[in-house]
PDB file of C-alpha atoms and ligand atoms in Angstrom:
ATOM      1  CA  MET A   1      -3.258  -6.115 -18.674  1.00 54.00           C
ATOM      2  CA  ALA A   2      -5.838  -3.379 -17.947  1.00 74.00           C
ATOM      3  CA  GLY A   3      -3.611  -1.169 -19.896  1.00 62.00           C
ATOM      4  CA  ASP A   4      -5.846   1.864 -20.212  1.00 74.00           C
ATOM      5  CA  MET A   5      -6.676   2.246 -16.480  1.00 82.00           C
ATOM      6  CA  THR A   6      -3.896   4.465 -15.364  1.00 80.00           C
ATOM      7  CA  GLU A   7      -4.785   5.392 -11.948  1.00 93.00           C
ATOM      8  CA  LEU A   8      -4.310   3.305  -8.865  1.00 97.00           C
ATOM      9  CA  ILE A   9      -7.374   1.610  -7.490  1.00 98.00           C
ATOM     10  CA  SER A  10      -8.220   1.334  -3.676  1.00 98.00           C
ATOM     11  CA  VAL A  11     -10.490  -1.421  -2.356  1.00 98.00           C
ATOM     12  CA  GLU A  12     -12.016  -1.441   1.016  1.00 98.00           C
ATOM     13  CA  ALA A  13     -10.418  -4.578   2.758  1.00 98.00           C
ATOM     14  CA  GLU A  14      -9.085  -5.894   5.889  1.00 98.00           C
ATOM     15  CA  PRO A  15      -6.716  -5.186   7.615  1.00 98.00           C
ATOM     16  CA  TYR A  16      -6.768  -1.789   5.811  1.00 98.00           C
ATOM     17  CA  GLU A  17      -7.495  -0.771   2.059  1.00 98.00           C
ATOM     18  CA  PHE A  18      -5.701  -2.739  -0.681  1.00 98.00           C
ATOM     19  CA  VAL A  19      -4.211  -0.295  -3.379  1.00 98.00           C
ATOM     20  CA  PHE A  20      -3.286  -1.764  -6.609  1.00 98.00           C
ATOM     21  CA  ASP A  21      -2.266  -0.594 -10.083  1.00 98.00           C
ATOM     22  CA  PRO A  22      -4.524  -2.240 -12.598  1.00 97.00           C
ATOM     23  CA  ARG A  23      -1.780  -2.448 -15.250  1.00 97.00           C
ATOM     24  CA  HIS A  24       0.268  -4.708 -13.031  1.00 98.00           C
ATOM     25  CA  THR A  25      -2.645  -6.852 -11.426  1.00 98.00           C
ATOM     26  CA  ALA A  26      -3.923 -10.244 -12.368  1.00 98.00           C
ATOM     27  CA  LEU A  27      -6.900 -12.606 -11.499  1.00 98.00           C
ATOM     28  CA  LEU A  28      -5.637 -16.059 -10.213  1.00 99.00           C
ATOM     29  CA  VAL A  29      -8.426 -18.747 -10.206  1.00 99.00           C
ATOM     30  CA  ILE A  30      -7.195 -21.781  -8.333  1.00 99.00           C
ATOM     31  CA  ASP A  31      -8.170 -25.200  -8.977  1.00 98.00           C
ATOM     32  CA  MET A  32     -11.919 -24.761  -9.837  1.00 98.00           C
ATOM     33  CA  GLN A  33     -11.861 -28.336 -11.088  1.00 98.00           C
ATOM     34  CA  ARG A  34     -14.546 -30.975 -11.313  1.00 98.00           C
ATOM     35  CA  ASP A  35     -12.341 -33.304  -9.111  1.00 98.00           C
ATOM     36  CA  PHE A  36     -12.764 -30.779  -6.152  1.00 98.00           C
ATOM     37  CA  VAL A  37     -16.249 -29.226  -6.779  1.00 98.00           C
ATOM     38  CA  GLU A  38     -18.277 -32.181  -8.396  1.00 97.00           C
ATOM     39  CA  PRO A  39     -19.412 -35.511  -6.850  1.00 97.00           C
ATOM     40  CA  GLY A  40     -16.913 -38.573  -7.655  1.00 95.00           C
ATOM     41  CA  GLY A  41     -13.819 -36.594  -7.876  1.00 96.00           C
ATOM     42  CA  PHE A  42     -10.797 -36.176  -5.543  1.00 97.00           C
ATOM     43  CA  GLY A  43     -12.325 -34.049  -3.132  1.00 97.00           C
ATOM     44  CA  GLU A  44     -15.292 -36.546  -2.533  1.00 96.00           C
ATOM     45  CA  GLN A  45     -12.894 -39.390  -2.355  1.00 95.00           C
ATOM     46  CA  LEU A  46     -11.183 -37.602   0.501  1.00 96.00           C
ATOM     47  CA  GLY A  47     -14.338 -37.928   2.582  1.00 96.00           C
ATOM     48  CA  ASN A  48     -15.604 -34.379   1.820  1.00 96.00           C
ATOM     49  CA  ASP A  49     -19.030 -32.728   1.154  1.00 96.00           C
ATOM     50  CA  VAL A  50     -18.195 -31.184  -2.204  1.00 97.00           C
ATOM     51  CA  SER A  51     -21.386 -29.032  -2.379  1.00 96.00           C
ATOM     52  CA  ARG A  52     -19.814 -26.845   0.208  1.00 97.00           C
ATOM     53  CA  LEU A  53     -17.612 -25.409  -2.635  1.00 98.00           C
ATOM     54  CA  ARG A  54     -20.568 -24.394  -4.955  1.00 97.00           C
ATOM     55  CA  ARG A  55     -20.938 -21.118  -3.254  1.00 98.00           C
ATOM     56  CA  VAL A  56     -17.918 -19.750  -4.696  1.00 98.00           C
ATOM     57  CA  VAL A  57     -19.133 -20.148  -8.242  1.00 98.00           C
ATOM     58  CA  GLU A  58     -21.631 -17.262  -8.559  1.00 98.00           C
ATOM     59  CA  PRO A  59     -19.543 -14.507  -7.142  1.00 98.00           C
ATOM     60  CA  LEU A  60     -16.432 -15.744  -9.112  1.00 98.00           C
ATOM     61  CA  GLN A  61     -18.453 -15.632 -12.219  1.00 98.00           C
ATOM     62  CA  GLY A  62     -19.165 -12.042 -11.506  1.00 98.00           C
ATOM     63  CA  VAL A  63     -15.474 -11.300 -10.839  1.00 98.00           C
ATOM     64  CA  LEU A  64     -14.250 -13.070 -13.785  1.00 98.00           C
ATOM     65  CA  GLY A  65     -16.780 -11.123 -16.090  1.00 98.00           C
ATOM     66  CA  ALA A  66     -15.940  -7.761 -14.662  1.00 97.00           C
ATOM     67  CA  MET A  67     -12.197  -8.270 -14.747  1.00 98.00           C
ATOM     68  CA  ARG A  68     -12.202  -9.755 -18.263  1.00 98.00           C
ATOM     69  CA  ALA A  69     -14.247  -6.814 -19.379  1.00 96.00           C
ATOM     70  CA  ALA A  70     -11.570  -4.395 -17.788  1.00 96.00           C
ATOM     71  CA  GLY A  71      -8.909  -6.163 -19.416  1.00 96.00           C
ATOM     72  CA  PHE A  72      -7.093  -7.791 -16.579  1.00 98.00           C
ATOM     73  CA  LEU A  73      -4.856 -10.809 -17.114  1.00 98.00           C
ATOM     74  CA  VAL A  74      -6.693 -13.945 -15.892  1.00 98.00           C
ATOM     75  CA  ILE A  75      -4.642 -17.048 -14.967  1.00 98.00           C
ATOM     76  CA  HIS A  76      -6.402 -20.529 -14.009  1.00 99.00           C
ATOM     77  CA  THR A  77      -4.586 -23.145 -12.235  1.00 99.00           C
ATOM     78  CA  ARG A  78      -5.398 -26.753 -12.006  1.00 99.00           C
ATOM     79  CA  GLU A  79      -3.829 -29.425  -9.472  1.00 98.00           C
ATOM     80  CA  GLY A  80      -2.803 -32.642 -11.157  1.00 98.00           C
ATOM     81  CA  HIS A  81      -0.272 -35.020 -12.666  1.00 98.00           C
ATOM     82  CA  ARG A  82       1.211 -36.483 -15.717  1.00 98.00           C
ATOM     83  CA  PRO A  83      -0.418 -39.633 -16.779  1.00 98.00           C
ATOM     84  CA  ASP A  84       2.709 -41.524 -15.839  1.00 98.00           C
ATOM     85  CA  LEU A  85       2.585 -39.962 -12.341  1.00 98.00           C
ATOM     86  CA  ALA A  86       6.150 -39.227 -12.767  1.00 98.00           C
ATOM     87  CA  ASP A  87       5.560 -36.010 -11.211  1.00 98.00           C
ATOM     88  CA  CYS A  88       3.638 -37.009  -8.226  1.00 98.00           C
ATOM     89  CA  PRO A  89       5.487 -37.939  -5.054  1.00 98.00           C
ATOM     90  CA  PRO A  90       4.822 -41.545  -3.922  1.00 98.00           C
ATOM     91  CA  THR A  91       3.883 -40.170  -0.506  1.00 98.00           C
ATOM     92  CA  LYS A  92       1.137 -37.955  -2.190  1.00 98.00           C
ATOM     93  CA  ILE A  93      -0.168 -41.062  -3.886  1.00 98.00           C
ATOM     94  CA  ALA A  94      -0.156 -43.143  -0.591  1.00 98.00           C
ATOM     95  CA  ARG A  95      -1.517 -40.468   1.465  1.00 97.00           C
ATOM     96  CA  GLY A  96      -5.168 -41.035   3.148  1.00 96.00           C
ATOM     97  CA  ARG A  97      -5.139 -45.014   2.257  1.00 97.00           C
ATOM     98  CA  LEU A  98      -7.846 -44.120  -0.341  1.00 96.00           C
ATOM     99  CA  SER A  99      -9.385 -47.088  -2.035  1.00 96.00           C
ATOM    100  CA  CYS A 100      -9.851 -44.707  -5.032  1.00 96.00           C
ATOM    101  CA  GLY A 101      -7.084 -42.194  -5.126  1.00 97.00           C
ATOM    102  CA  ILE A 102      -4.749 -40.250  -7.326  1.00 98.00           C
ATOM    103  CA  GLY A 103      -4.223 -41.983 -10.638  1.00 98.00           C
ATOM    104  CA  ASP A 104      -7.044 -44.439 -10.155  1.00 98.00           C
ATOM    105  CA  VAL A 105      -9.970 -44.475 -12.259  1.00 98.00           C
ATOM    106  CA  GLY A 106     -13.196 -42.786 -10.724  1.00 97.00           C
ATOM    107  CA  PRO A 107     -16.439 -41.945 -12.120  1.00 97.00           C
ATOM    108  CA  MET A 108     -14.894 -38.819 -13.912  1.00 98.00           C
ATOM    109  CA  GLY A 109     -11.662 -40.667 -15.227  1.00 98.00           C
ATOM    110  CA  ARG A 110      -8.425 -40.812 -13.528  1.00 98.00           C
ATOM    111  CA  ILE A 111      -8.269 -38.874 -10.414  1.00 98.00           C
ATOM    112  CA  LEU A 112      -6.349 -35.859 -10.481  1.00 98.00           C
ATOM    113  CA  VAL A 113      -4.599 -36.844 -13.870  1.00 98.00           C
ATOM    114  CA  ARG A 114      -4.144 -34.306 -16.663  1.00 98.00           C
ATOM    115  CA  GLY A 115      -6.446 -35.101 -19.671  1.00 98.00           C
ATOM    116  CA  SER A 116      -9.173 -36.612 -17.560  1.00 98.00           C
ATOM    117  CA  TYR A 117     -12.767 -34.991 -17.556  1.00 98.00           C
ATOM    118  CA  GLY A 118     -12.553 -34.816 -13.668  1.00 98.00           C
ATOM    119  CA  HIS A 119      -9.309 -32.807 -13.929  1.00 98.00           C
ATOM    120  CA  ASP A 120     -10.598 -30.063 -15.956  1.00 98.00           C
ATOM    121  CA  ILE A 121     -12.183 -26.745 -14.968  1.00 98.00           C
ATOM    122  CA  ILE A 122     -16.041 -26.717 -14.360  1.00 98.00           C
ATOM    123  CA  ASP A 123     -18.006 -25.514 -17.259  1.00 98.00           C
ATOM    124  CA  ASP A 124     -19.436 -22.515 -15.253  1.00 98.00           C
ATOM    125  CA  LEU A 125     -15.953 -21.109 -14.925  1.00 98.00           C
ATOM    126  CA  LYS A 126     -14.372 -22.185 -18.224  1.00 98.00           C
ATOM    127  CA  PRO A 127     -11.295 -20.287 -19.269  1.00 98.00           C
ATOM    128  CA  GLU A 128     -11.415 -18.147 -22.440  1.00 98.00           C
ATOM    129  CA  ASP A 129      -9.225 -18.271 -25.258  1.00 97.00           C
ATOM    130  CA  GLY A 130      -5.948 -16.548 -24.452  1.00 96.00           C
ATOM    131  CA  GLU A 131      -6.069 -17.250 -20.735  1.00 98.00           C
ATOM    132  CA  PRO A 132      -3.306 -19.155 -19.459  1.00 98.00           C
ATOM    133  CA  VAL A 133      -4.146 -22.429 -17.688  1.00 98.00           C
ATOM    134  CA  LEU A 134      -1.393 -23.572 -15.433  1.00 98.00           C
ATOM    135  CA  ASP A 135      -0.900 -27.206 -14.455  1.00 98.00           C
ATOM    136  CA  LYS A 136       0.521 -27.763 -11.017  1.00 98.00           C
ATOM    137  CA  PRO A 137       1.607 -30.745  -9.402  1.00 98.00           C
ATOM    138  CA  GLY A 138       1.537 -29.389  -5.743  1.00 98.00           C
ATOM    139  CA  LYS A 139      -0.838 -27.302  -3.671  1.00 98.00           C
ATOM    140  CA  GLY A 140       0.947 -24.081  -4.258  1.00 98.00           C
ATOM    141  CA  ALA A 141       0.830 -22.602  -7.774  1.00 99.00           C
ATOM    142  CA  PHE A 142       4.468 -21.530  -7.690  1.00 98.00           C
ATOM    143  CA  PHE A 143       5.986 -24.869  -6.906  1.00 98.00           C
ATOM    144  CA  ALA A 144       7.308 -26.775 -10.025  1.00 98.00           C
ATOM    145  CA  THR A 145       5.565 -24.271 -12.263  1.00 98.00           C
ATOM    146  CA  ASP A 146       6.504 -21.302 -14.353  1.00 98.00           C
ATOM    147  CA  LEU A 147       3.768 -19.009 -12.831  1.00 98.00           C
ATOM    148  CA  ASP A 148       6.696 -16.756 -11.303  1.00 98.00           C
ATOM    149  CA  PHE A 149       8.094 -16.429 -14.814  1.00 98.00           C
ATOM    150  CA  MET A 150       4.923 -15.616 -16.483  1.00 98.00           C
ATOM    151  CA  LEU A 151       3.891 -13.026 -13.929  1.00 98.00           C
ATOM    152  CA  HIS A 152       7.304 -11.487 -14.244  1.00 98.00           C
ATOM    153  CA  ASN A 153       6.813 -11.443 -18.272  1.00 98.00           C
ATOM    154  CA  ARG A 154       3.604  -9.449 -17.742  1.00 98.00           C
ATOM    155  CA  ALA A 155       5.064  -7.136 -15.065  1.00 98.00           C
ATOM    156  CA  ILE A 156       2.394  -8.429 -12.558  1.00 98.00           C
ATOM    157  CA  THR A 157       3.030  -7.321  -9.056  1.00 98.00           C
ATOM    158  CA  SER A 158      -0.487  -7.911  -7.388  1.00 98.00           C
ATOM    159  CA  LEU A 159      -2.805 -10.735  -7.487  1.00 99.00           C
ATOM    160  CA  VAL A 160      -6.421 -11.032  -6.805  1.00 99.00           C
ATOM    161  CA  VAL A 161      -6.650 -14.556  -5.454  1.00 99.00           C
ATOM    162  CA  THR A 162      -9.835 -16.966  -5.783  1.00 99.00           C
ATOM    163  CA  GLY A 163     -10.472 -20.635  -6.138  1.00 99.00           C
ATOM    164  CA  VAL A 164     -10.423 -23.799  -3.801  1.00 98.00           C
ATOM    165  CA  THR A 165      -9.508 -24.755  -1.180  1.00 98.00           C
ATOM    166  CA  THR A 166      -9.137 -21.732   1.104  1.00 98.00           C
ATOM    167  CA  GLU A 167      -6.957 -23.502   3.643  1.00 98.00           C
ATOM    168  CA  VAL A 168      -4.906 -25.814   1.039  1.00 98.00           C
ATOM    169  CA  CYS A 169      -4.174 -24.647  -2.402  1.00 98.00           C
ATOM    170  CA  VAL A 170      -5.228 -20.965  -1.824  1.00 99.00           C
ATOM    171  CA  THR A 171      -3.362 -20.465   1.471  1.00 98.00           C
ATOM    172  CA  THR A 172      -0.376 -22.403   0.115  1.00 98.00           C
ATOM    173  CA  THR A 173      -0.385 -20.084  -3.143  1.00 99.00           C
ATOM    174  CA  VAL A 174      -0.755 -16.844  -1.195  1.00 99.00           C
ATOM    175  CA  ARG A 175       2.043 -17.659   1.087  1.00 98.00           C
ATOM    176  CA  GLU A 176       4.432 -18.516  -1.699  1.00 98.00           C
ATOM    177  CA  ALA A 177       3.532 -15.389  -3.419  1.00 98.00           C
ATOM    178  CA  ASN A 178       4.050 -13.315  -0.417  1.00 98.00           C
ATOM    179  CA  ASP A 179       7.441 -14.513  -0.134  1.00 98.00           C
ATOM    180  CA  ARG A 180       8.115 -13.726  -3.629  1.00 98.00           C
ATOM    181  CA  GLY A 181       7.048 -10.127  -3.183  1.00 98.00           C
ATOM    182  CA  TYR A 182       3.474 -10.093  -4.715  1.00 98.00           C
ATOM    183  CA  GLU A 183       0.501  -8.624  -2.997  1.00 98.00           C
ATOM    184  CA  CYS A 184      -2.272 -10.684  -2.540  1.00 99.00           C
ATOM    185  CA  LEU A 185      -6.090  -9.653  -2.260  1.00 99.00           C
ATOM    186  CA  VAL A 186      -8.156 -12.712  -1.370  1.00 99.00           C
ATOM    187  CA  LEU A 187     -11.655 -12.660  -2.025  1.00 99.00           C
ATOM    188  CA  GLU A 188     -13.695 -14.289   0.847  1.00 98.00           C
ATOM    189  CA  ASP A 189     -16.777 -15.358  -1.220  1.00 98.00           C
ATOM    190  CA  CYS A 190     -14.723 -16.641  -4.039  1.00 99.00           C
ATOM    191  CA  VAL A 191     -12.633 -18.984  -2.062  1.00 98.00           C
ATOM    192  CA  GLY A 192     -14.189 -22.092  -0.414  1.00 98.00           C
ATOM    193  CA  SER A 193     -13.566 -24.924   1.723  1.00 98.00           C
ATOM    194  CA  TYR A 194     -15.040 -28.215   2.707  1.00 98.00           C
ATOM    195  CA  PHE A 195     -14.683 -26.995   6.487  1.00 98.00           C
ATOM    196  CA  PRO A 196     -16.237 -23.632   7.389  1.00 98.00           C
ATOM    197  CA  GLU A 197     -14.059 -23.237  10.314  1.00 98.00           C
ATOM    198  CA  PHE A 198     -10.745 -23.757   8.403  1.00 98.00           C
ATOM    199  CA  HIS A 199     -12.081 -21.334   5.823  1.00 98.00           C
ATOM    200  CA  GLU A 200     -12.625 -18.708   8.521  1.00 98.00           C
ATOM    201  CA  TYR A 201      -9.407 -19.321  10.276  1.00 98.00           C
ATOM    202  CA  ALA A 202      -7.327 -19.298   6.911  1.00 98.00           C
ATOM    203  CA  LEU A 203      -8.851 -16.031   6.096  1.00 98.00           C
ATOM    204  CA  ARG A 204      -7.959 -14.506   9.513  1.00 98.00           C
ATOM    205  CA  MET A 205      -4.376 -15.990   9.397  1.00 98.00           C
ATOM    206  CA  ILE A 206      -3.865 -14.114   6.058  1.00 98.00           C
ATOM    207  CA  LYS A 207      -5.237 -10.595   7.316  1.00 98.00           C
ATOM    208  CA  ALA A 208      -3.857 -10.831  10.895  1.00 98.00           C
ATOM    209  CA  GLN A 209      -0.681  -9.017  12.164  1.00 98.00           C
ATOM    210  CA  GLY A 210      -1.304  -6.108   9.772  1.00 98.00           C
ATOM    211  CA  GLY A 211      -1.755  -8.300   6.839  1.00 98.00           C
ATOM    212  CA  ILE A 212       1.138 -10.735   7.349  1.00 98.00           C
ATOM    213  CA  PHE A 213       0.340 -12.622   4.139  1.00 98.00           C
ATOM    214  CA  GLY A 214      -2.168 -10.296   2.526  1.00 98.00           C
ATOM    215  CA  TRP A 215      -5.445  -8.705   2.362  1.00 99.00           C
ATOM    216  CA  VAL A 216      -9.108 -10.014   2.658  1.00 99.00           C
ATOM    217  CA  THR A 217     -12.184  -8.379   0.933  1.00 99.00           C
ATOM    218  CA  SER A 218     -15.538  -9.456  -0.749  1.00 98.00           C
ATOM    219  CA  ALA A 219     -16.144  -9.714  -4.596  1.00 98.00           C
ATOM    220  CA  GLY A 220     -18.629  -6.889  -4.013  1.00 98.00           C
ATOM    221  CA  ASN A 221     -16.021  -4.520  -2.712  1.00 98.00           C
ATOM    222  CA  LEU A 222     -13.553  -5.303  -5.475  1.00 98.00           C
ATOM    223  CA  LEU A 223     -16.481  -4.767  -8.147  1.00 98.00           C
ATOM    224  CA  SER A 224     -17.294  -1.465  -6.807  1.00 98.00           C
ATOM    225  CA  ALA A 225     -13.796  -0.281  -6.886  1.00 98.00           C
ATOM    226  CA  ILE A 226     -13.249  -1.530 -10.503  1.00 96.00           C
ATOM    227  CA  GLU A 227     -16.493   0.125 -11.535  1.00 93.00           C
ATOM    228  CA  ARG A 228     -15.275   3.419  -9.972  1.00 92.00           C
ATOM    229  CA  ALA A 229     -12.200   3.259 -11.757  1.00 90.00           C
ATOM    230  CA  ALA A 230     -13.692   2.261 -15.316  1.00 79.00           C
ATOM    231  CA  PRO A 231     -17.319   3.044 -15.088  1.00 72.00           C
ATOM    232  CA  SER A 232     -17.847   2.913 -18.842  1.00 52.00           C
ATOM    233  CA  ARG A 233     -16.616  -0.660 -19.375  1.00 48.00           C
ATOM    234  CA  ARG A 234     -19.239  -2.773 -17.715  1.00 43.00           C
TER     235      ARG A 234
HETATM  236  N1  LIG B 301      -8.107 -31.454  -0.231  1.00 80.36           N
HETATM  237  C1  LIG B 301      -8.239 -29.958  -0.305  1.00 80.36           C
HETATM  238  O1  LIG B 301      -8.894 -29.261   0.435  1.00 80.36           O
HETATM  239  N2  LIG B 301      -7.564 -29.444  -1.370  1.00 80.36           N
HETATM  240  C2  LIG B 301      -6.716 -29.883  -2.057  1.00 80.36           C
HETATM  241  O2  LIG B 301      -6.420 -31.065  -2.106  1.00 80.36           O
HETATM  242  N3  LIG B 301      -6.377 -29.215  -3.290  1.00 80.36           N
HETATM  243  C3  LIG B 301      -6.588 -27.867  -3.393  1.00 80.36           C
HETATM  244  O3  LIG B 301      -7.159 -27.152  -2.497  1.00 80.36           O
HETATM  245  N4  LIG B 301      -6.814 -27.442  -4.665  1.00 80.36           N
END
């Protein structure tokens, strides 16, 4: 936790400023795996142009660096399944009628299977020692995982949410988090989609109606706010 920052931090955001206690806030990096971001993985097997997701890497590196330096808890997630696929619904395997789908061997190993090269997080955003890496079988990060328990144990009440894809795993996680009482700040340039229009509307759905699911801002706005709170640390 960012234990020695004792004051609340206010970030310019939509629909209005996001105020958080740095001691009770974590950075969530969702599914920045080769399977979604690099050619040959699950994302491409689904018919997507995976290069569209690269734009999040650089701003996310900046946020990771600053939040690590300021002492925030960082949690990474990975979507994927046990090698025996016992935790994968048959409906998920069948969906899309893919010629090379979940559990099949692709250019980066077995698609969306834990332990394969493609399932792991990209080198540019590699987790550091001590940062929890949470394996999740679903789109949401709370479903069938111990994320809620982990956050409870660290007294986390607010989440800075990043990763891919905006309208699938990010949105599902934000909705699940919101129902559990967490306040979510989504960084628009650190979340990405294969579909620009879905990205835009997913963010609009989060911040509409007074922030029905949470808040949206940019990496730059968040970094400025953290820098104001802890200027000597960067
Ligand atoms: N297909 C798609 O957009 N996303 C996923 O399948 N998983 C995540 O978003 N991580």
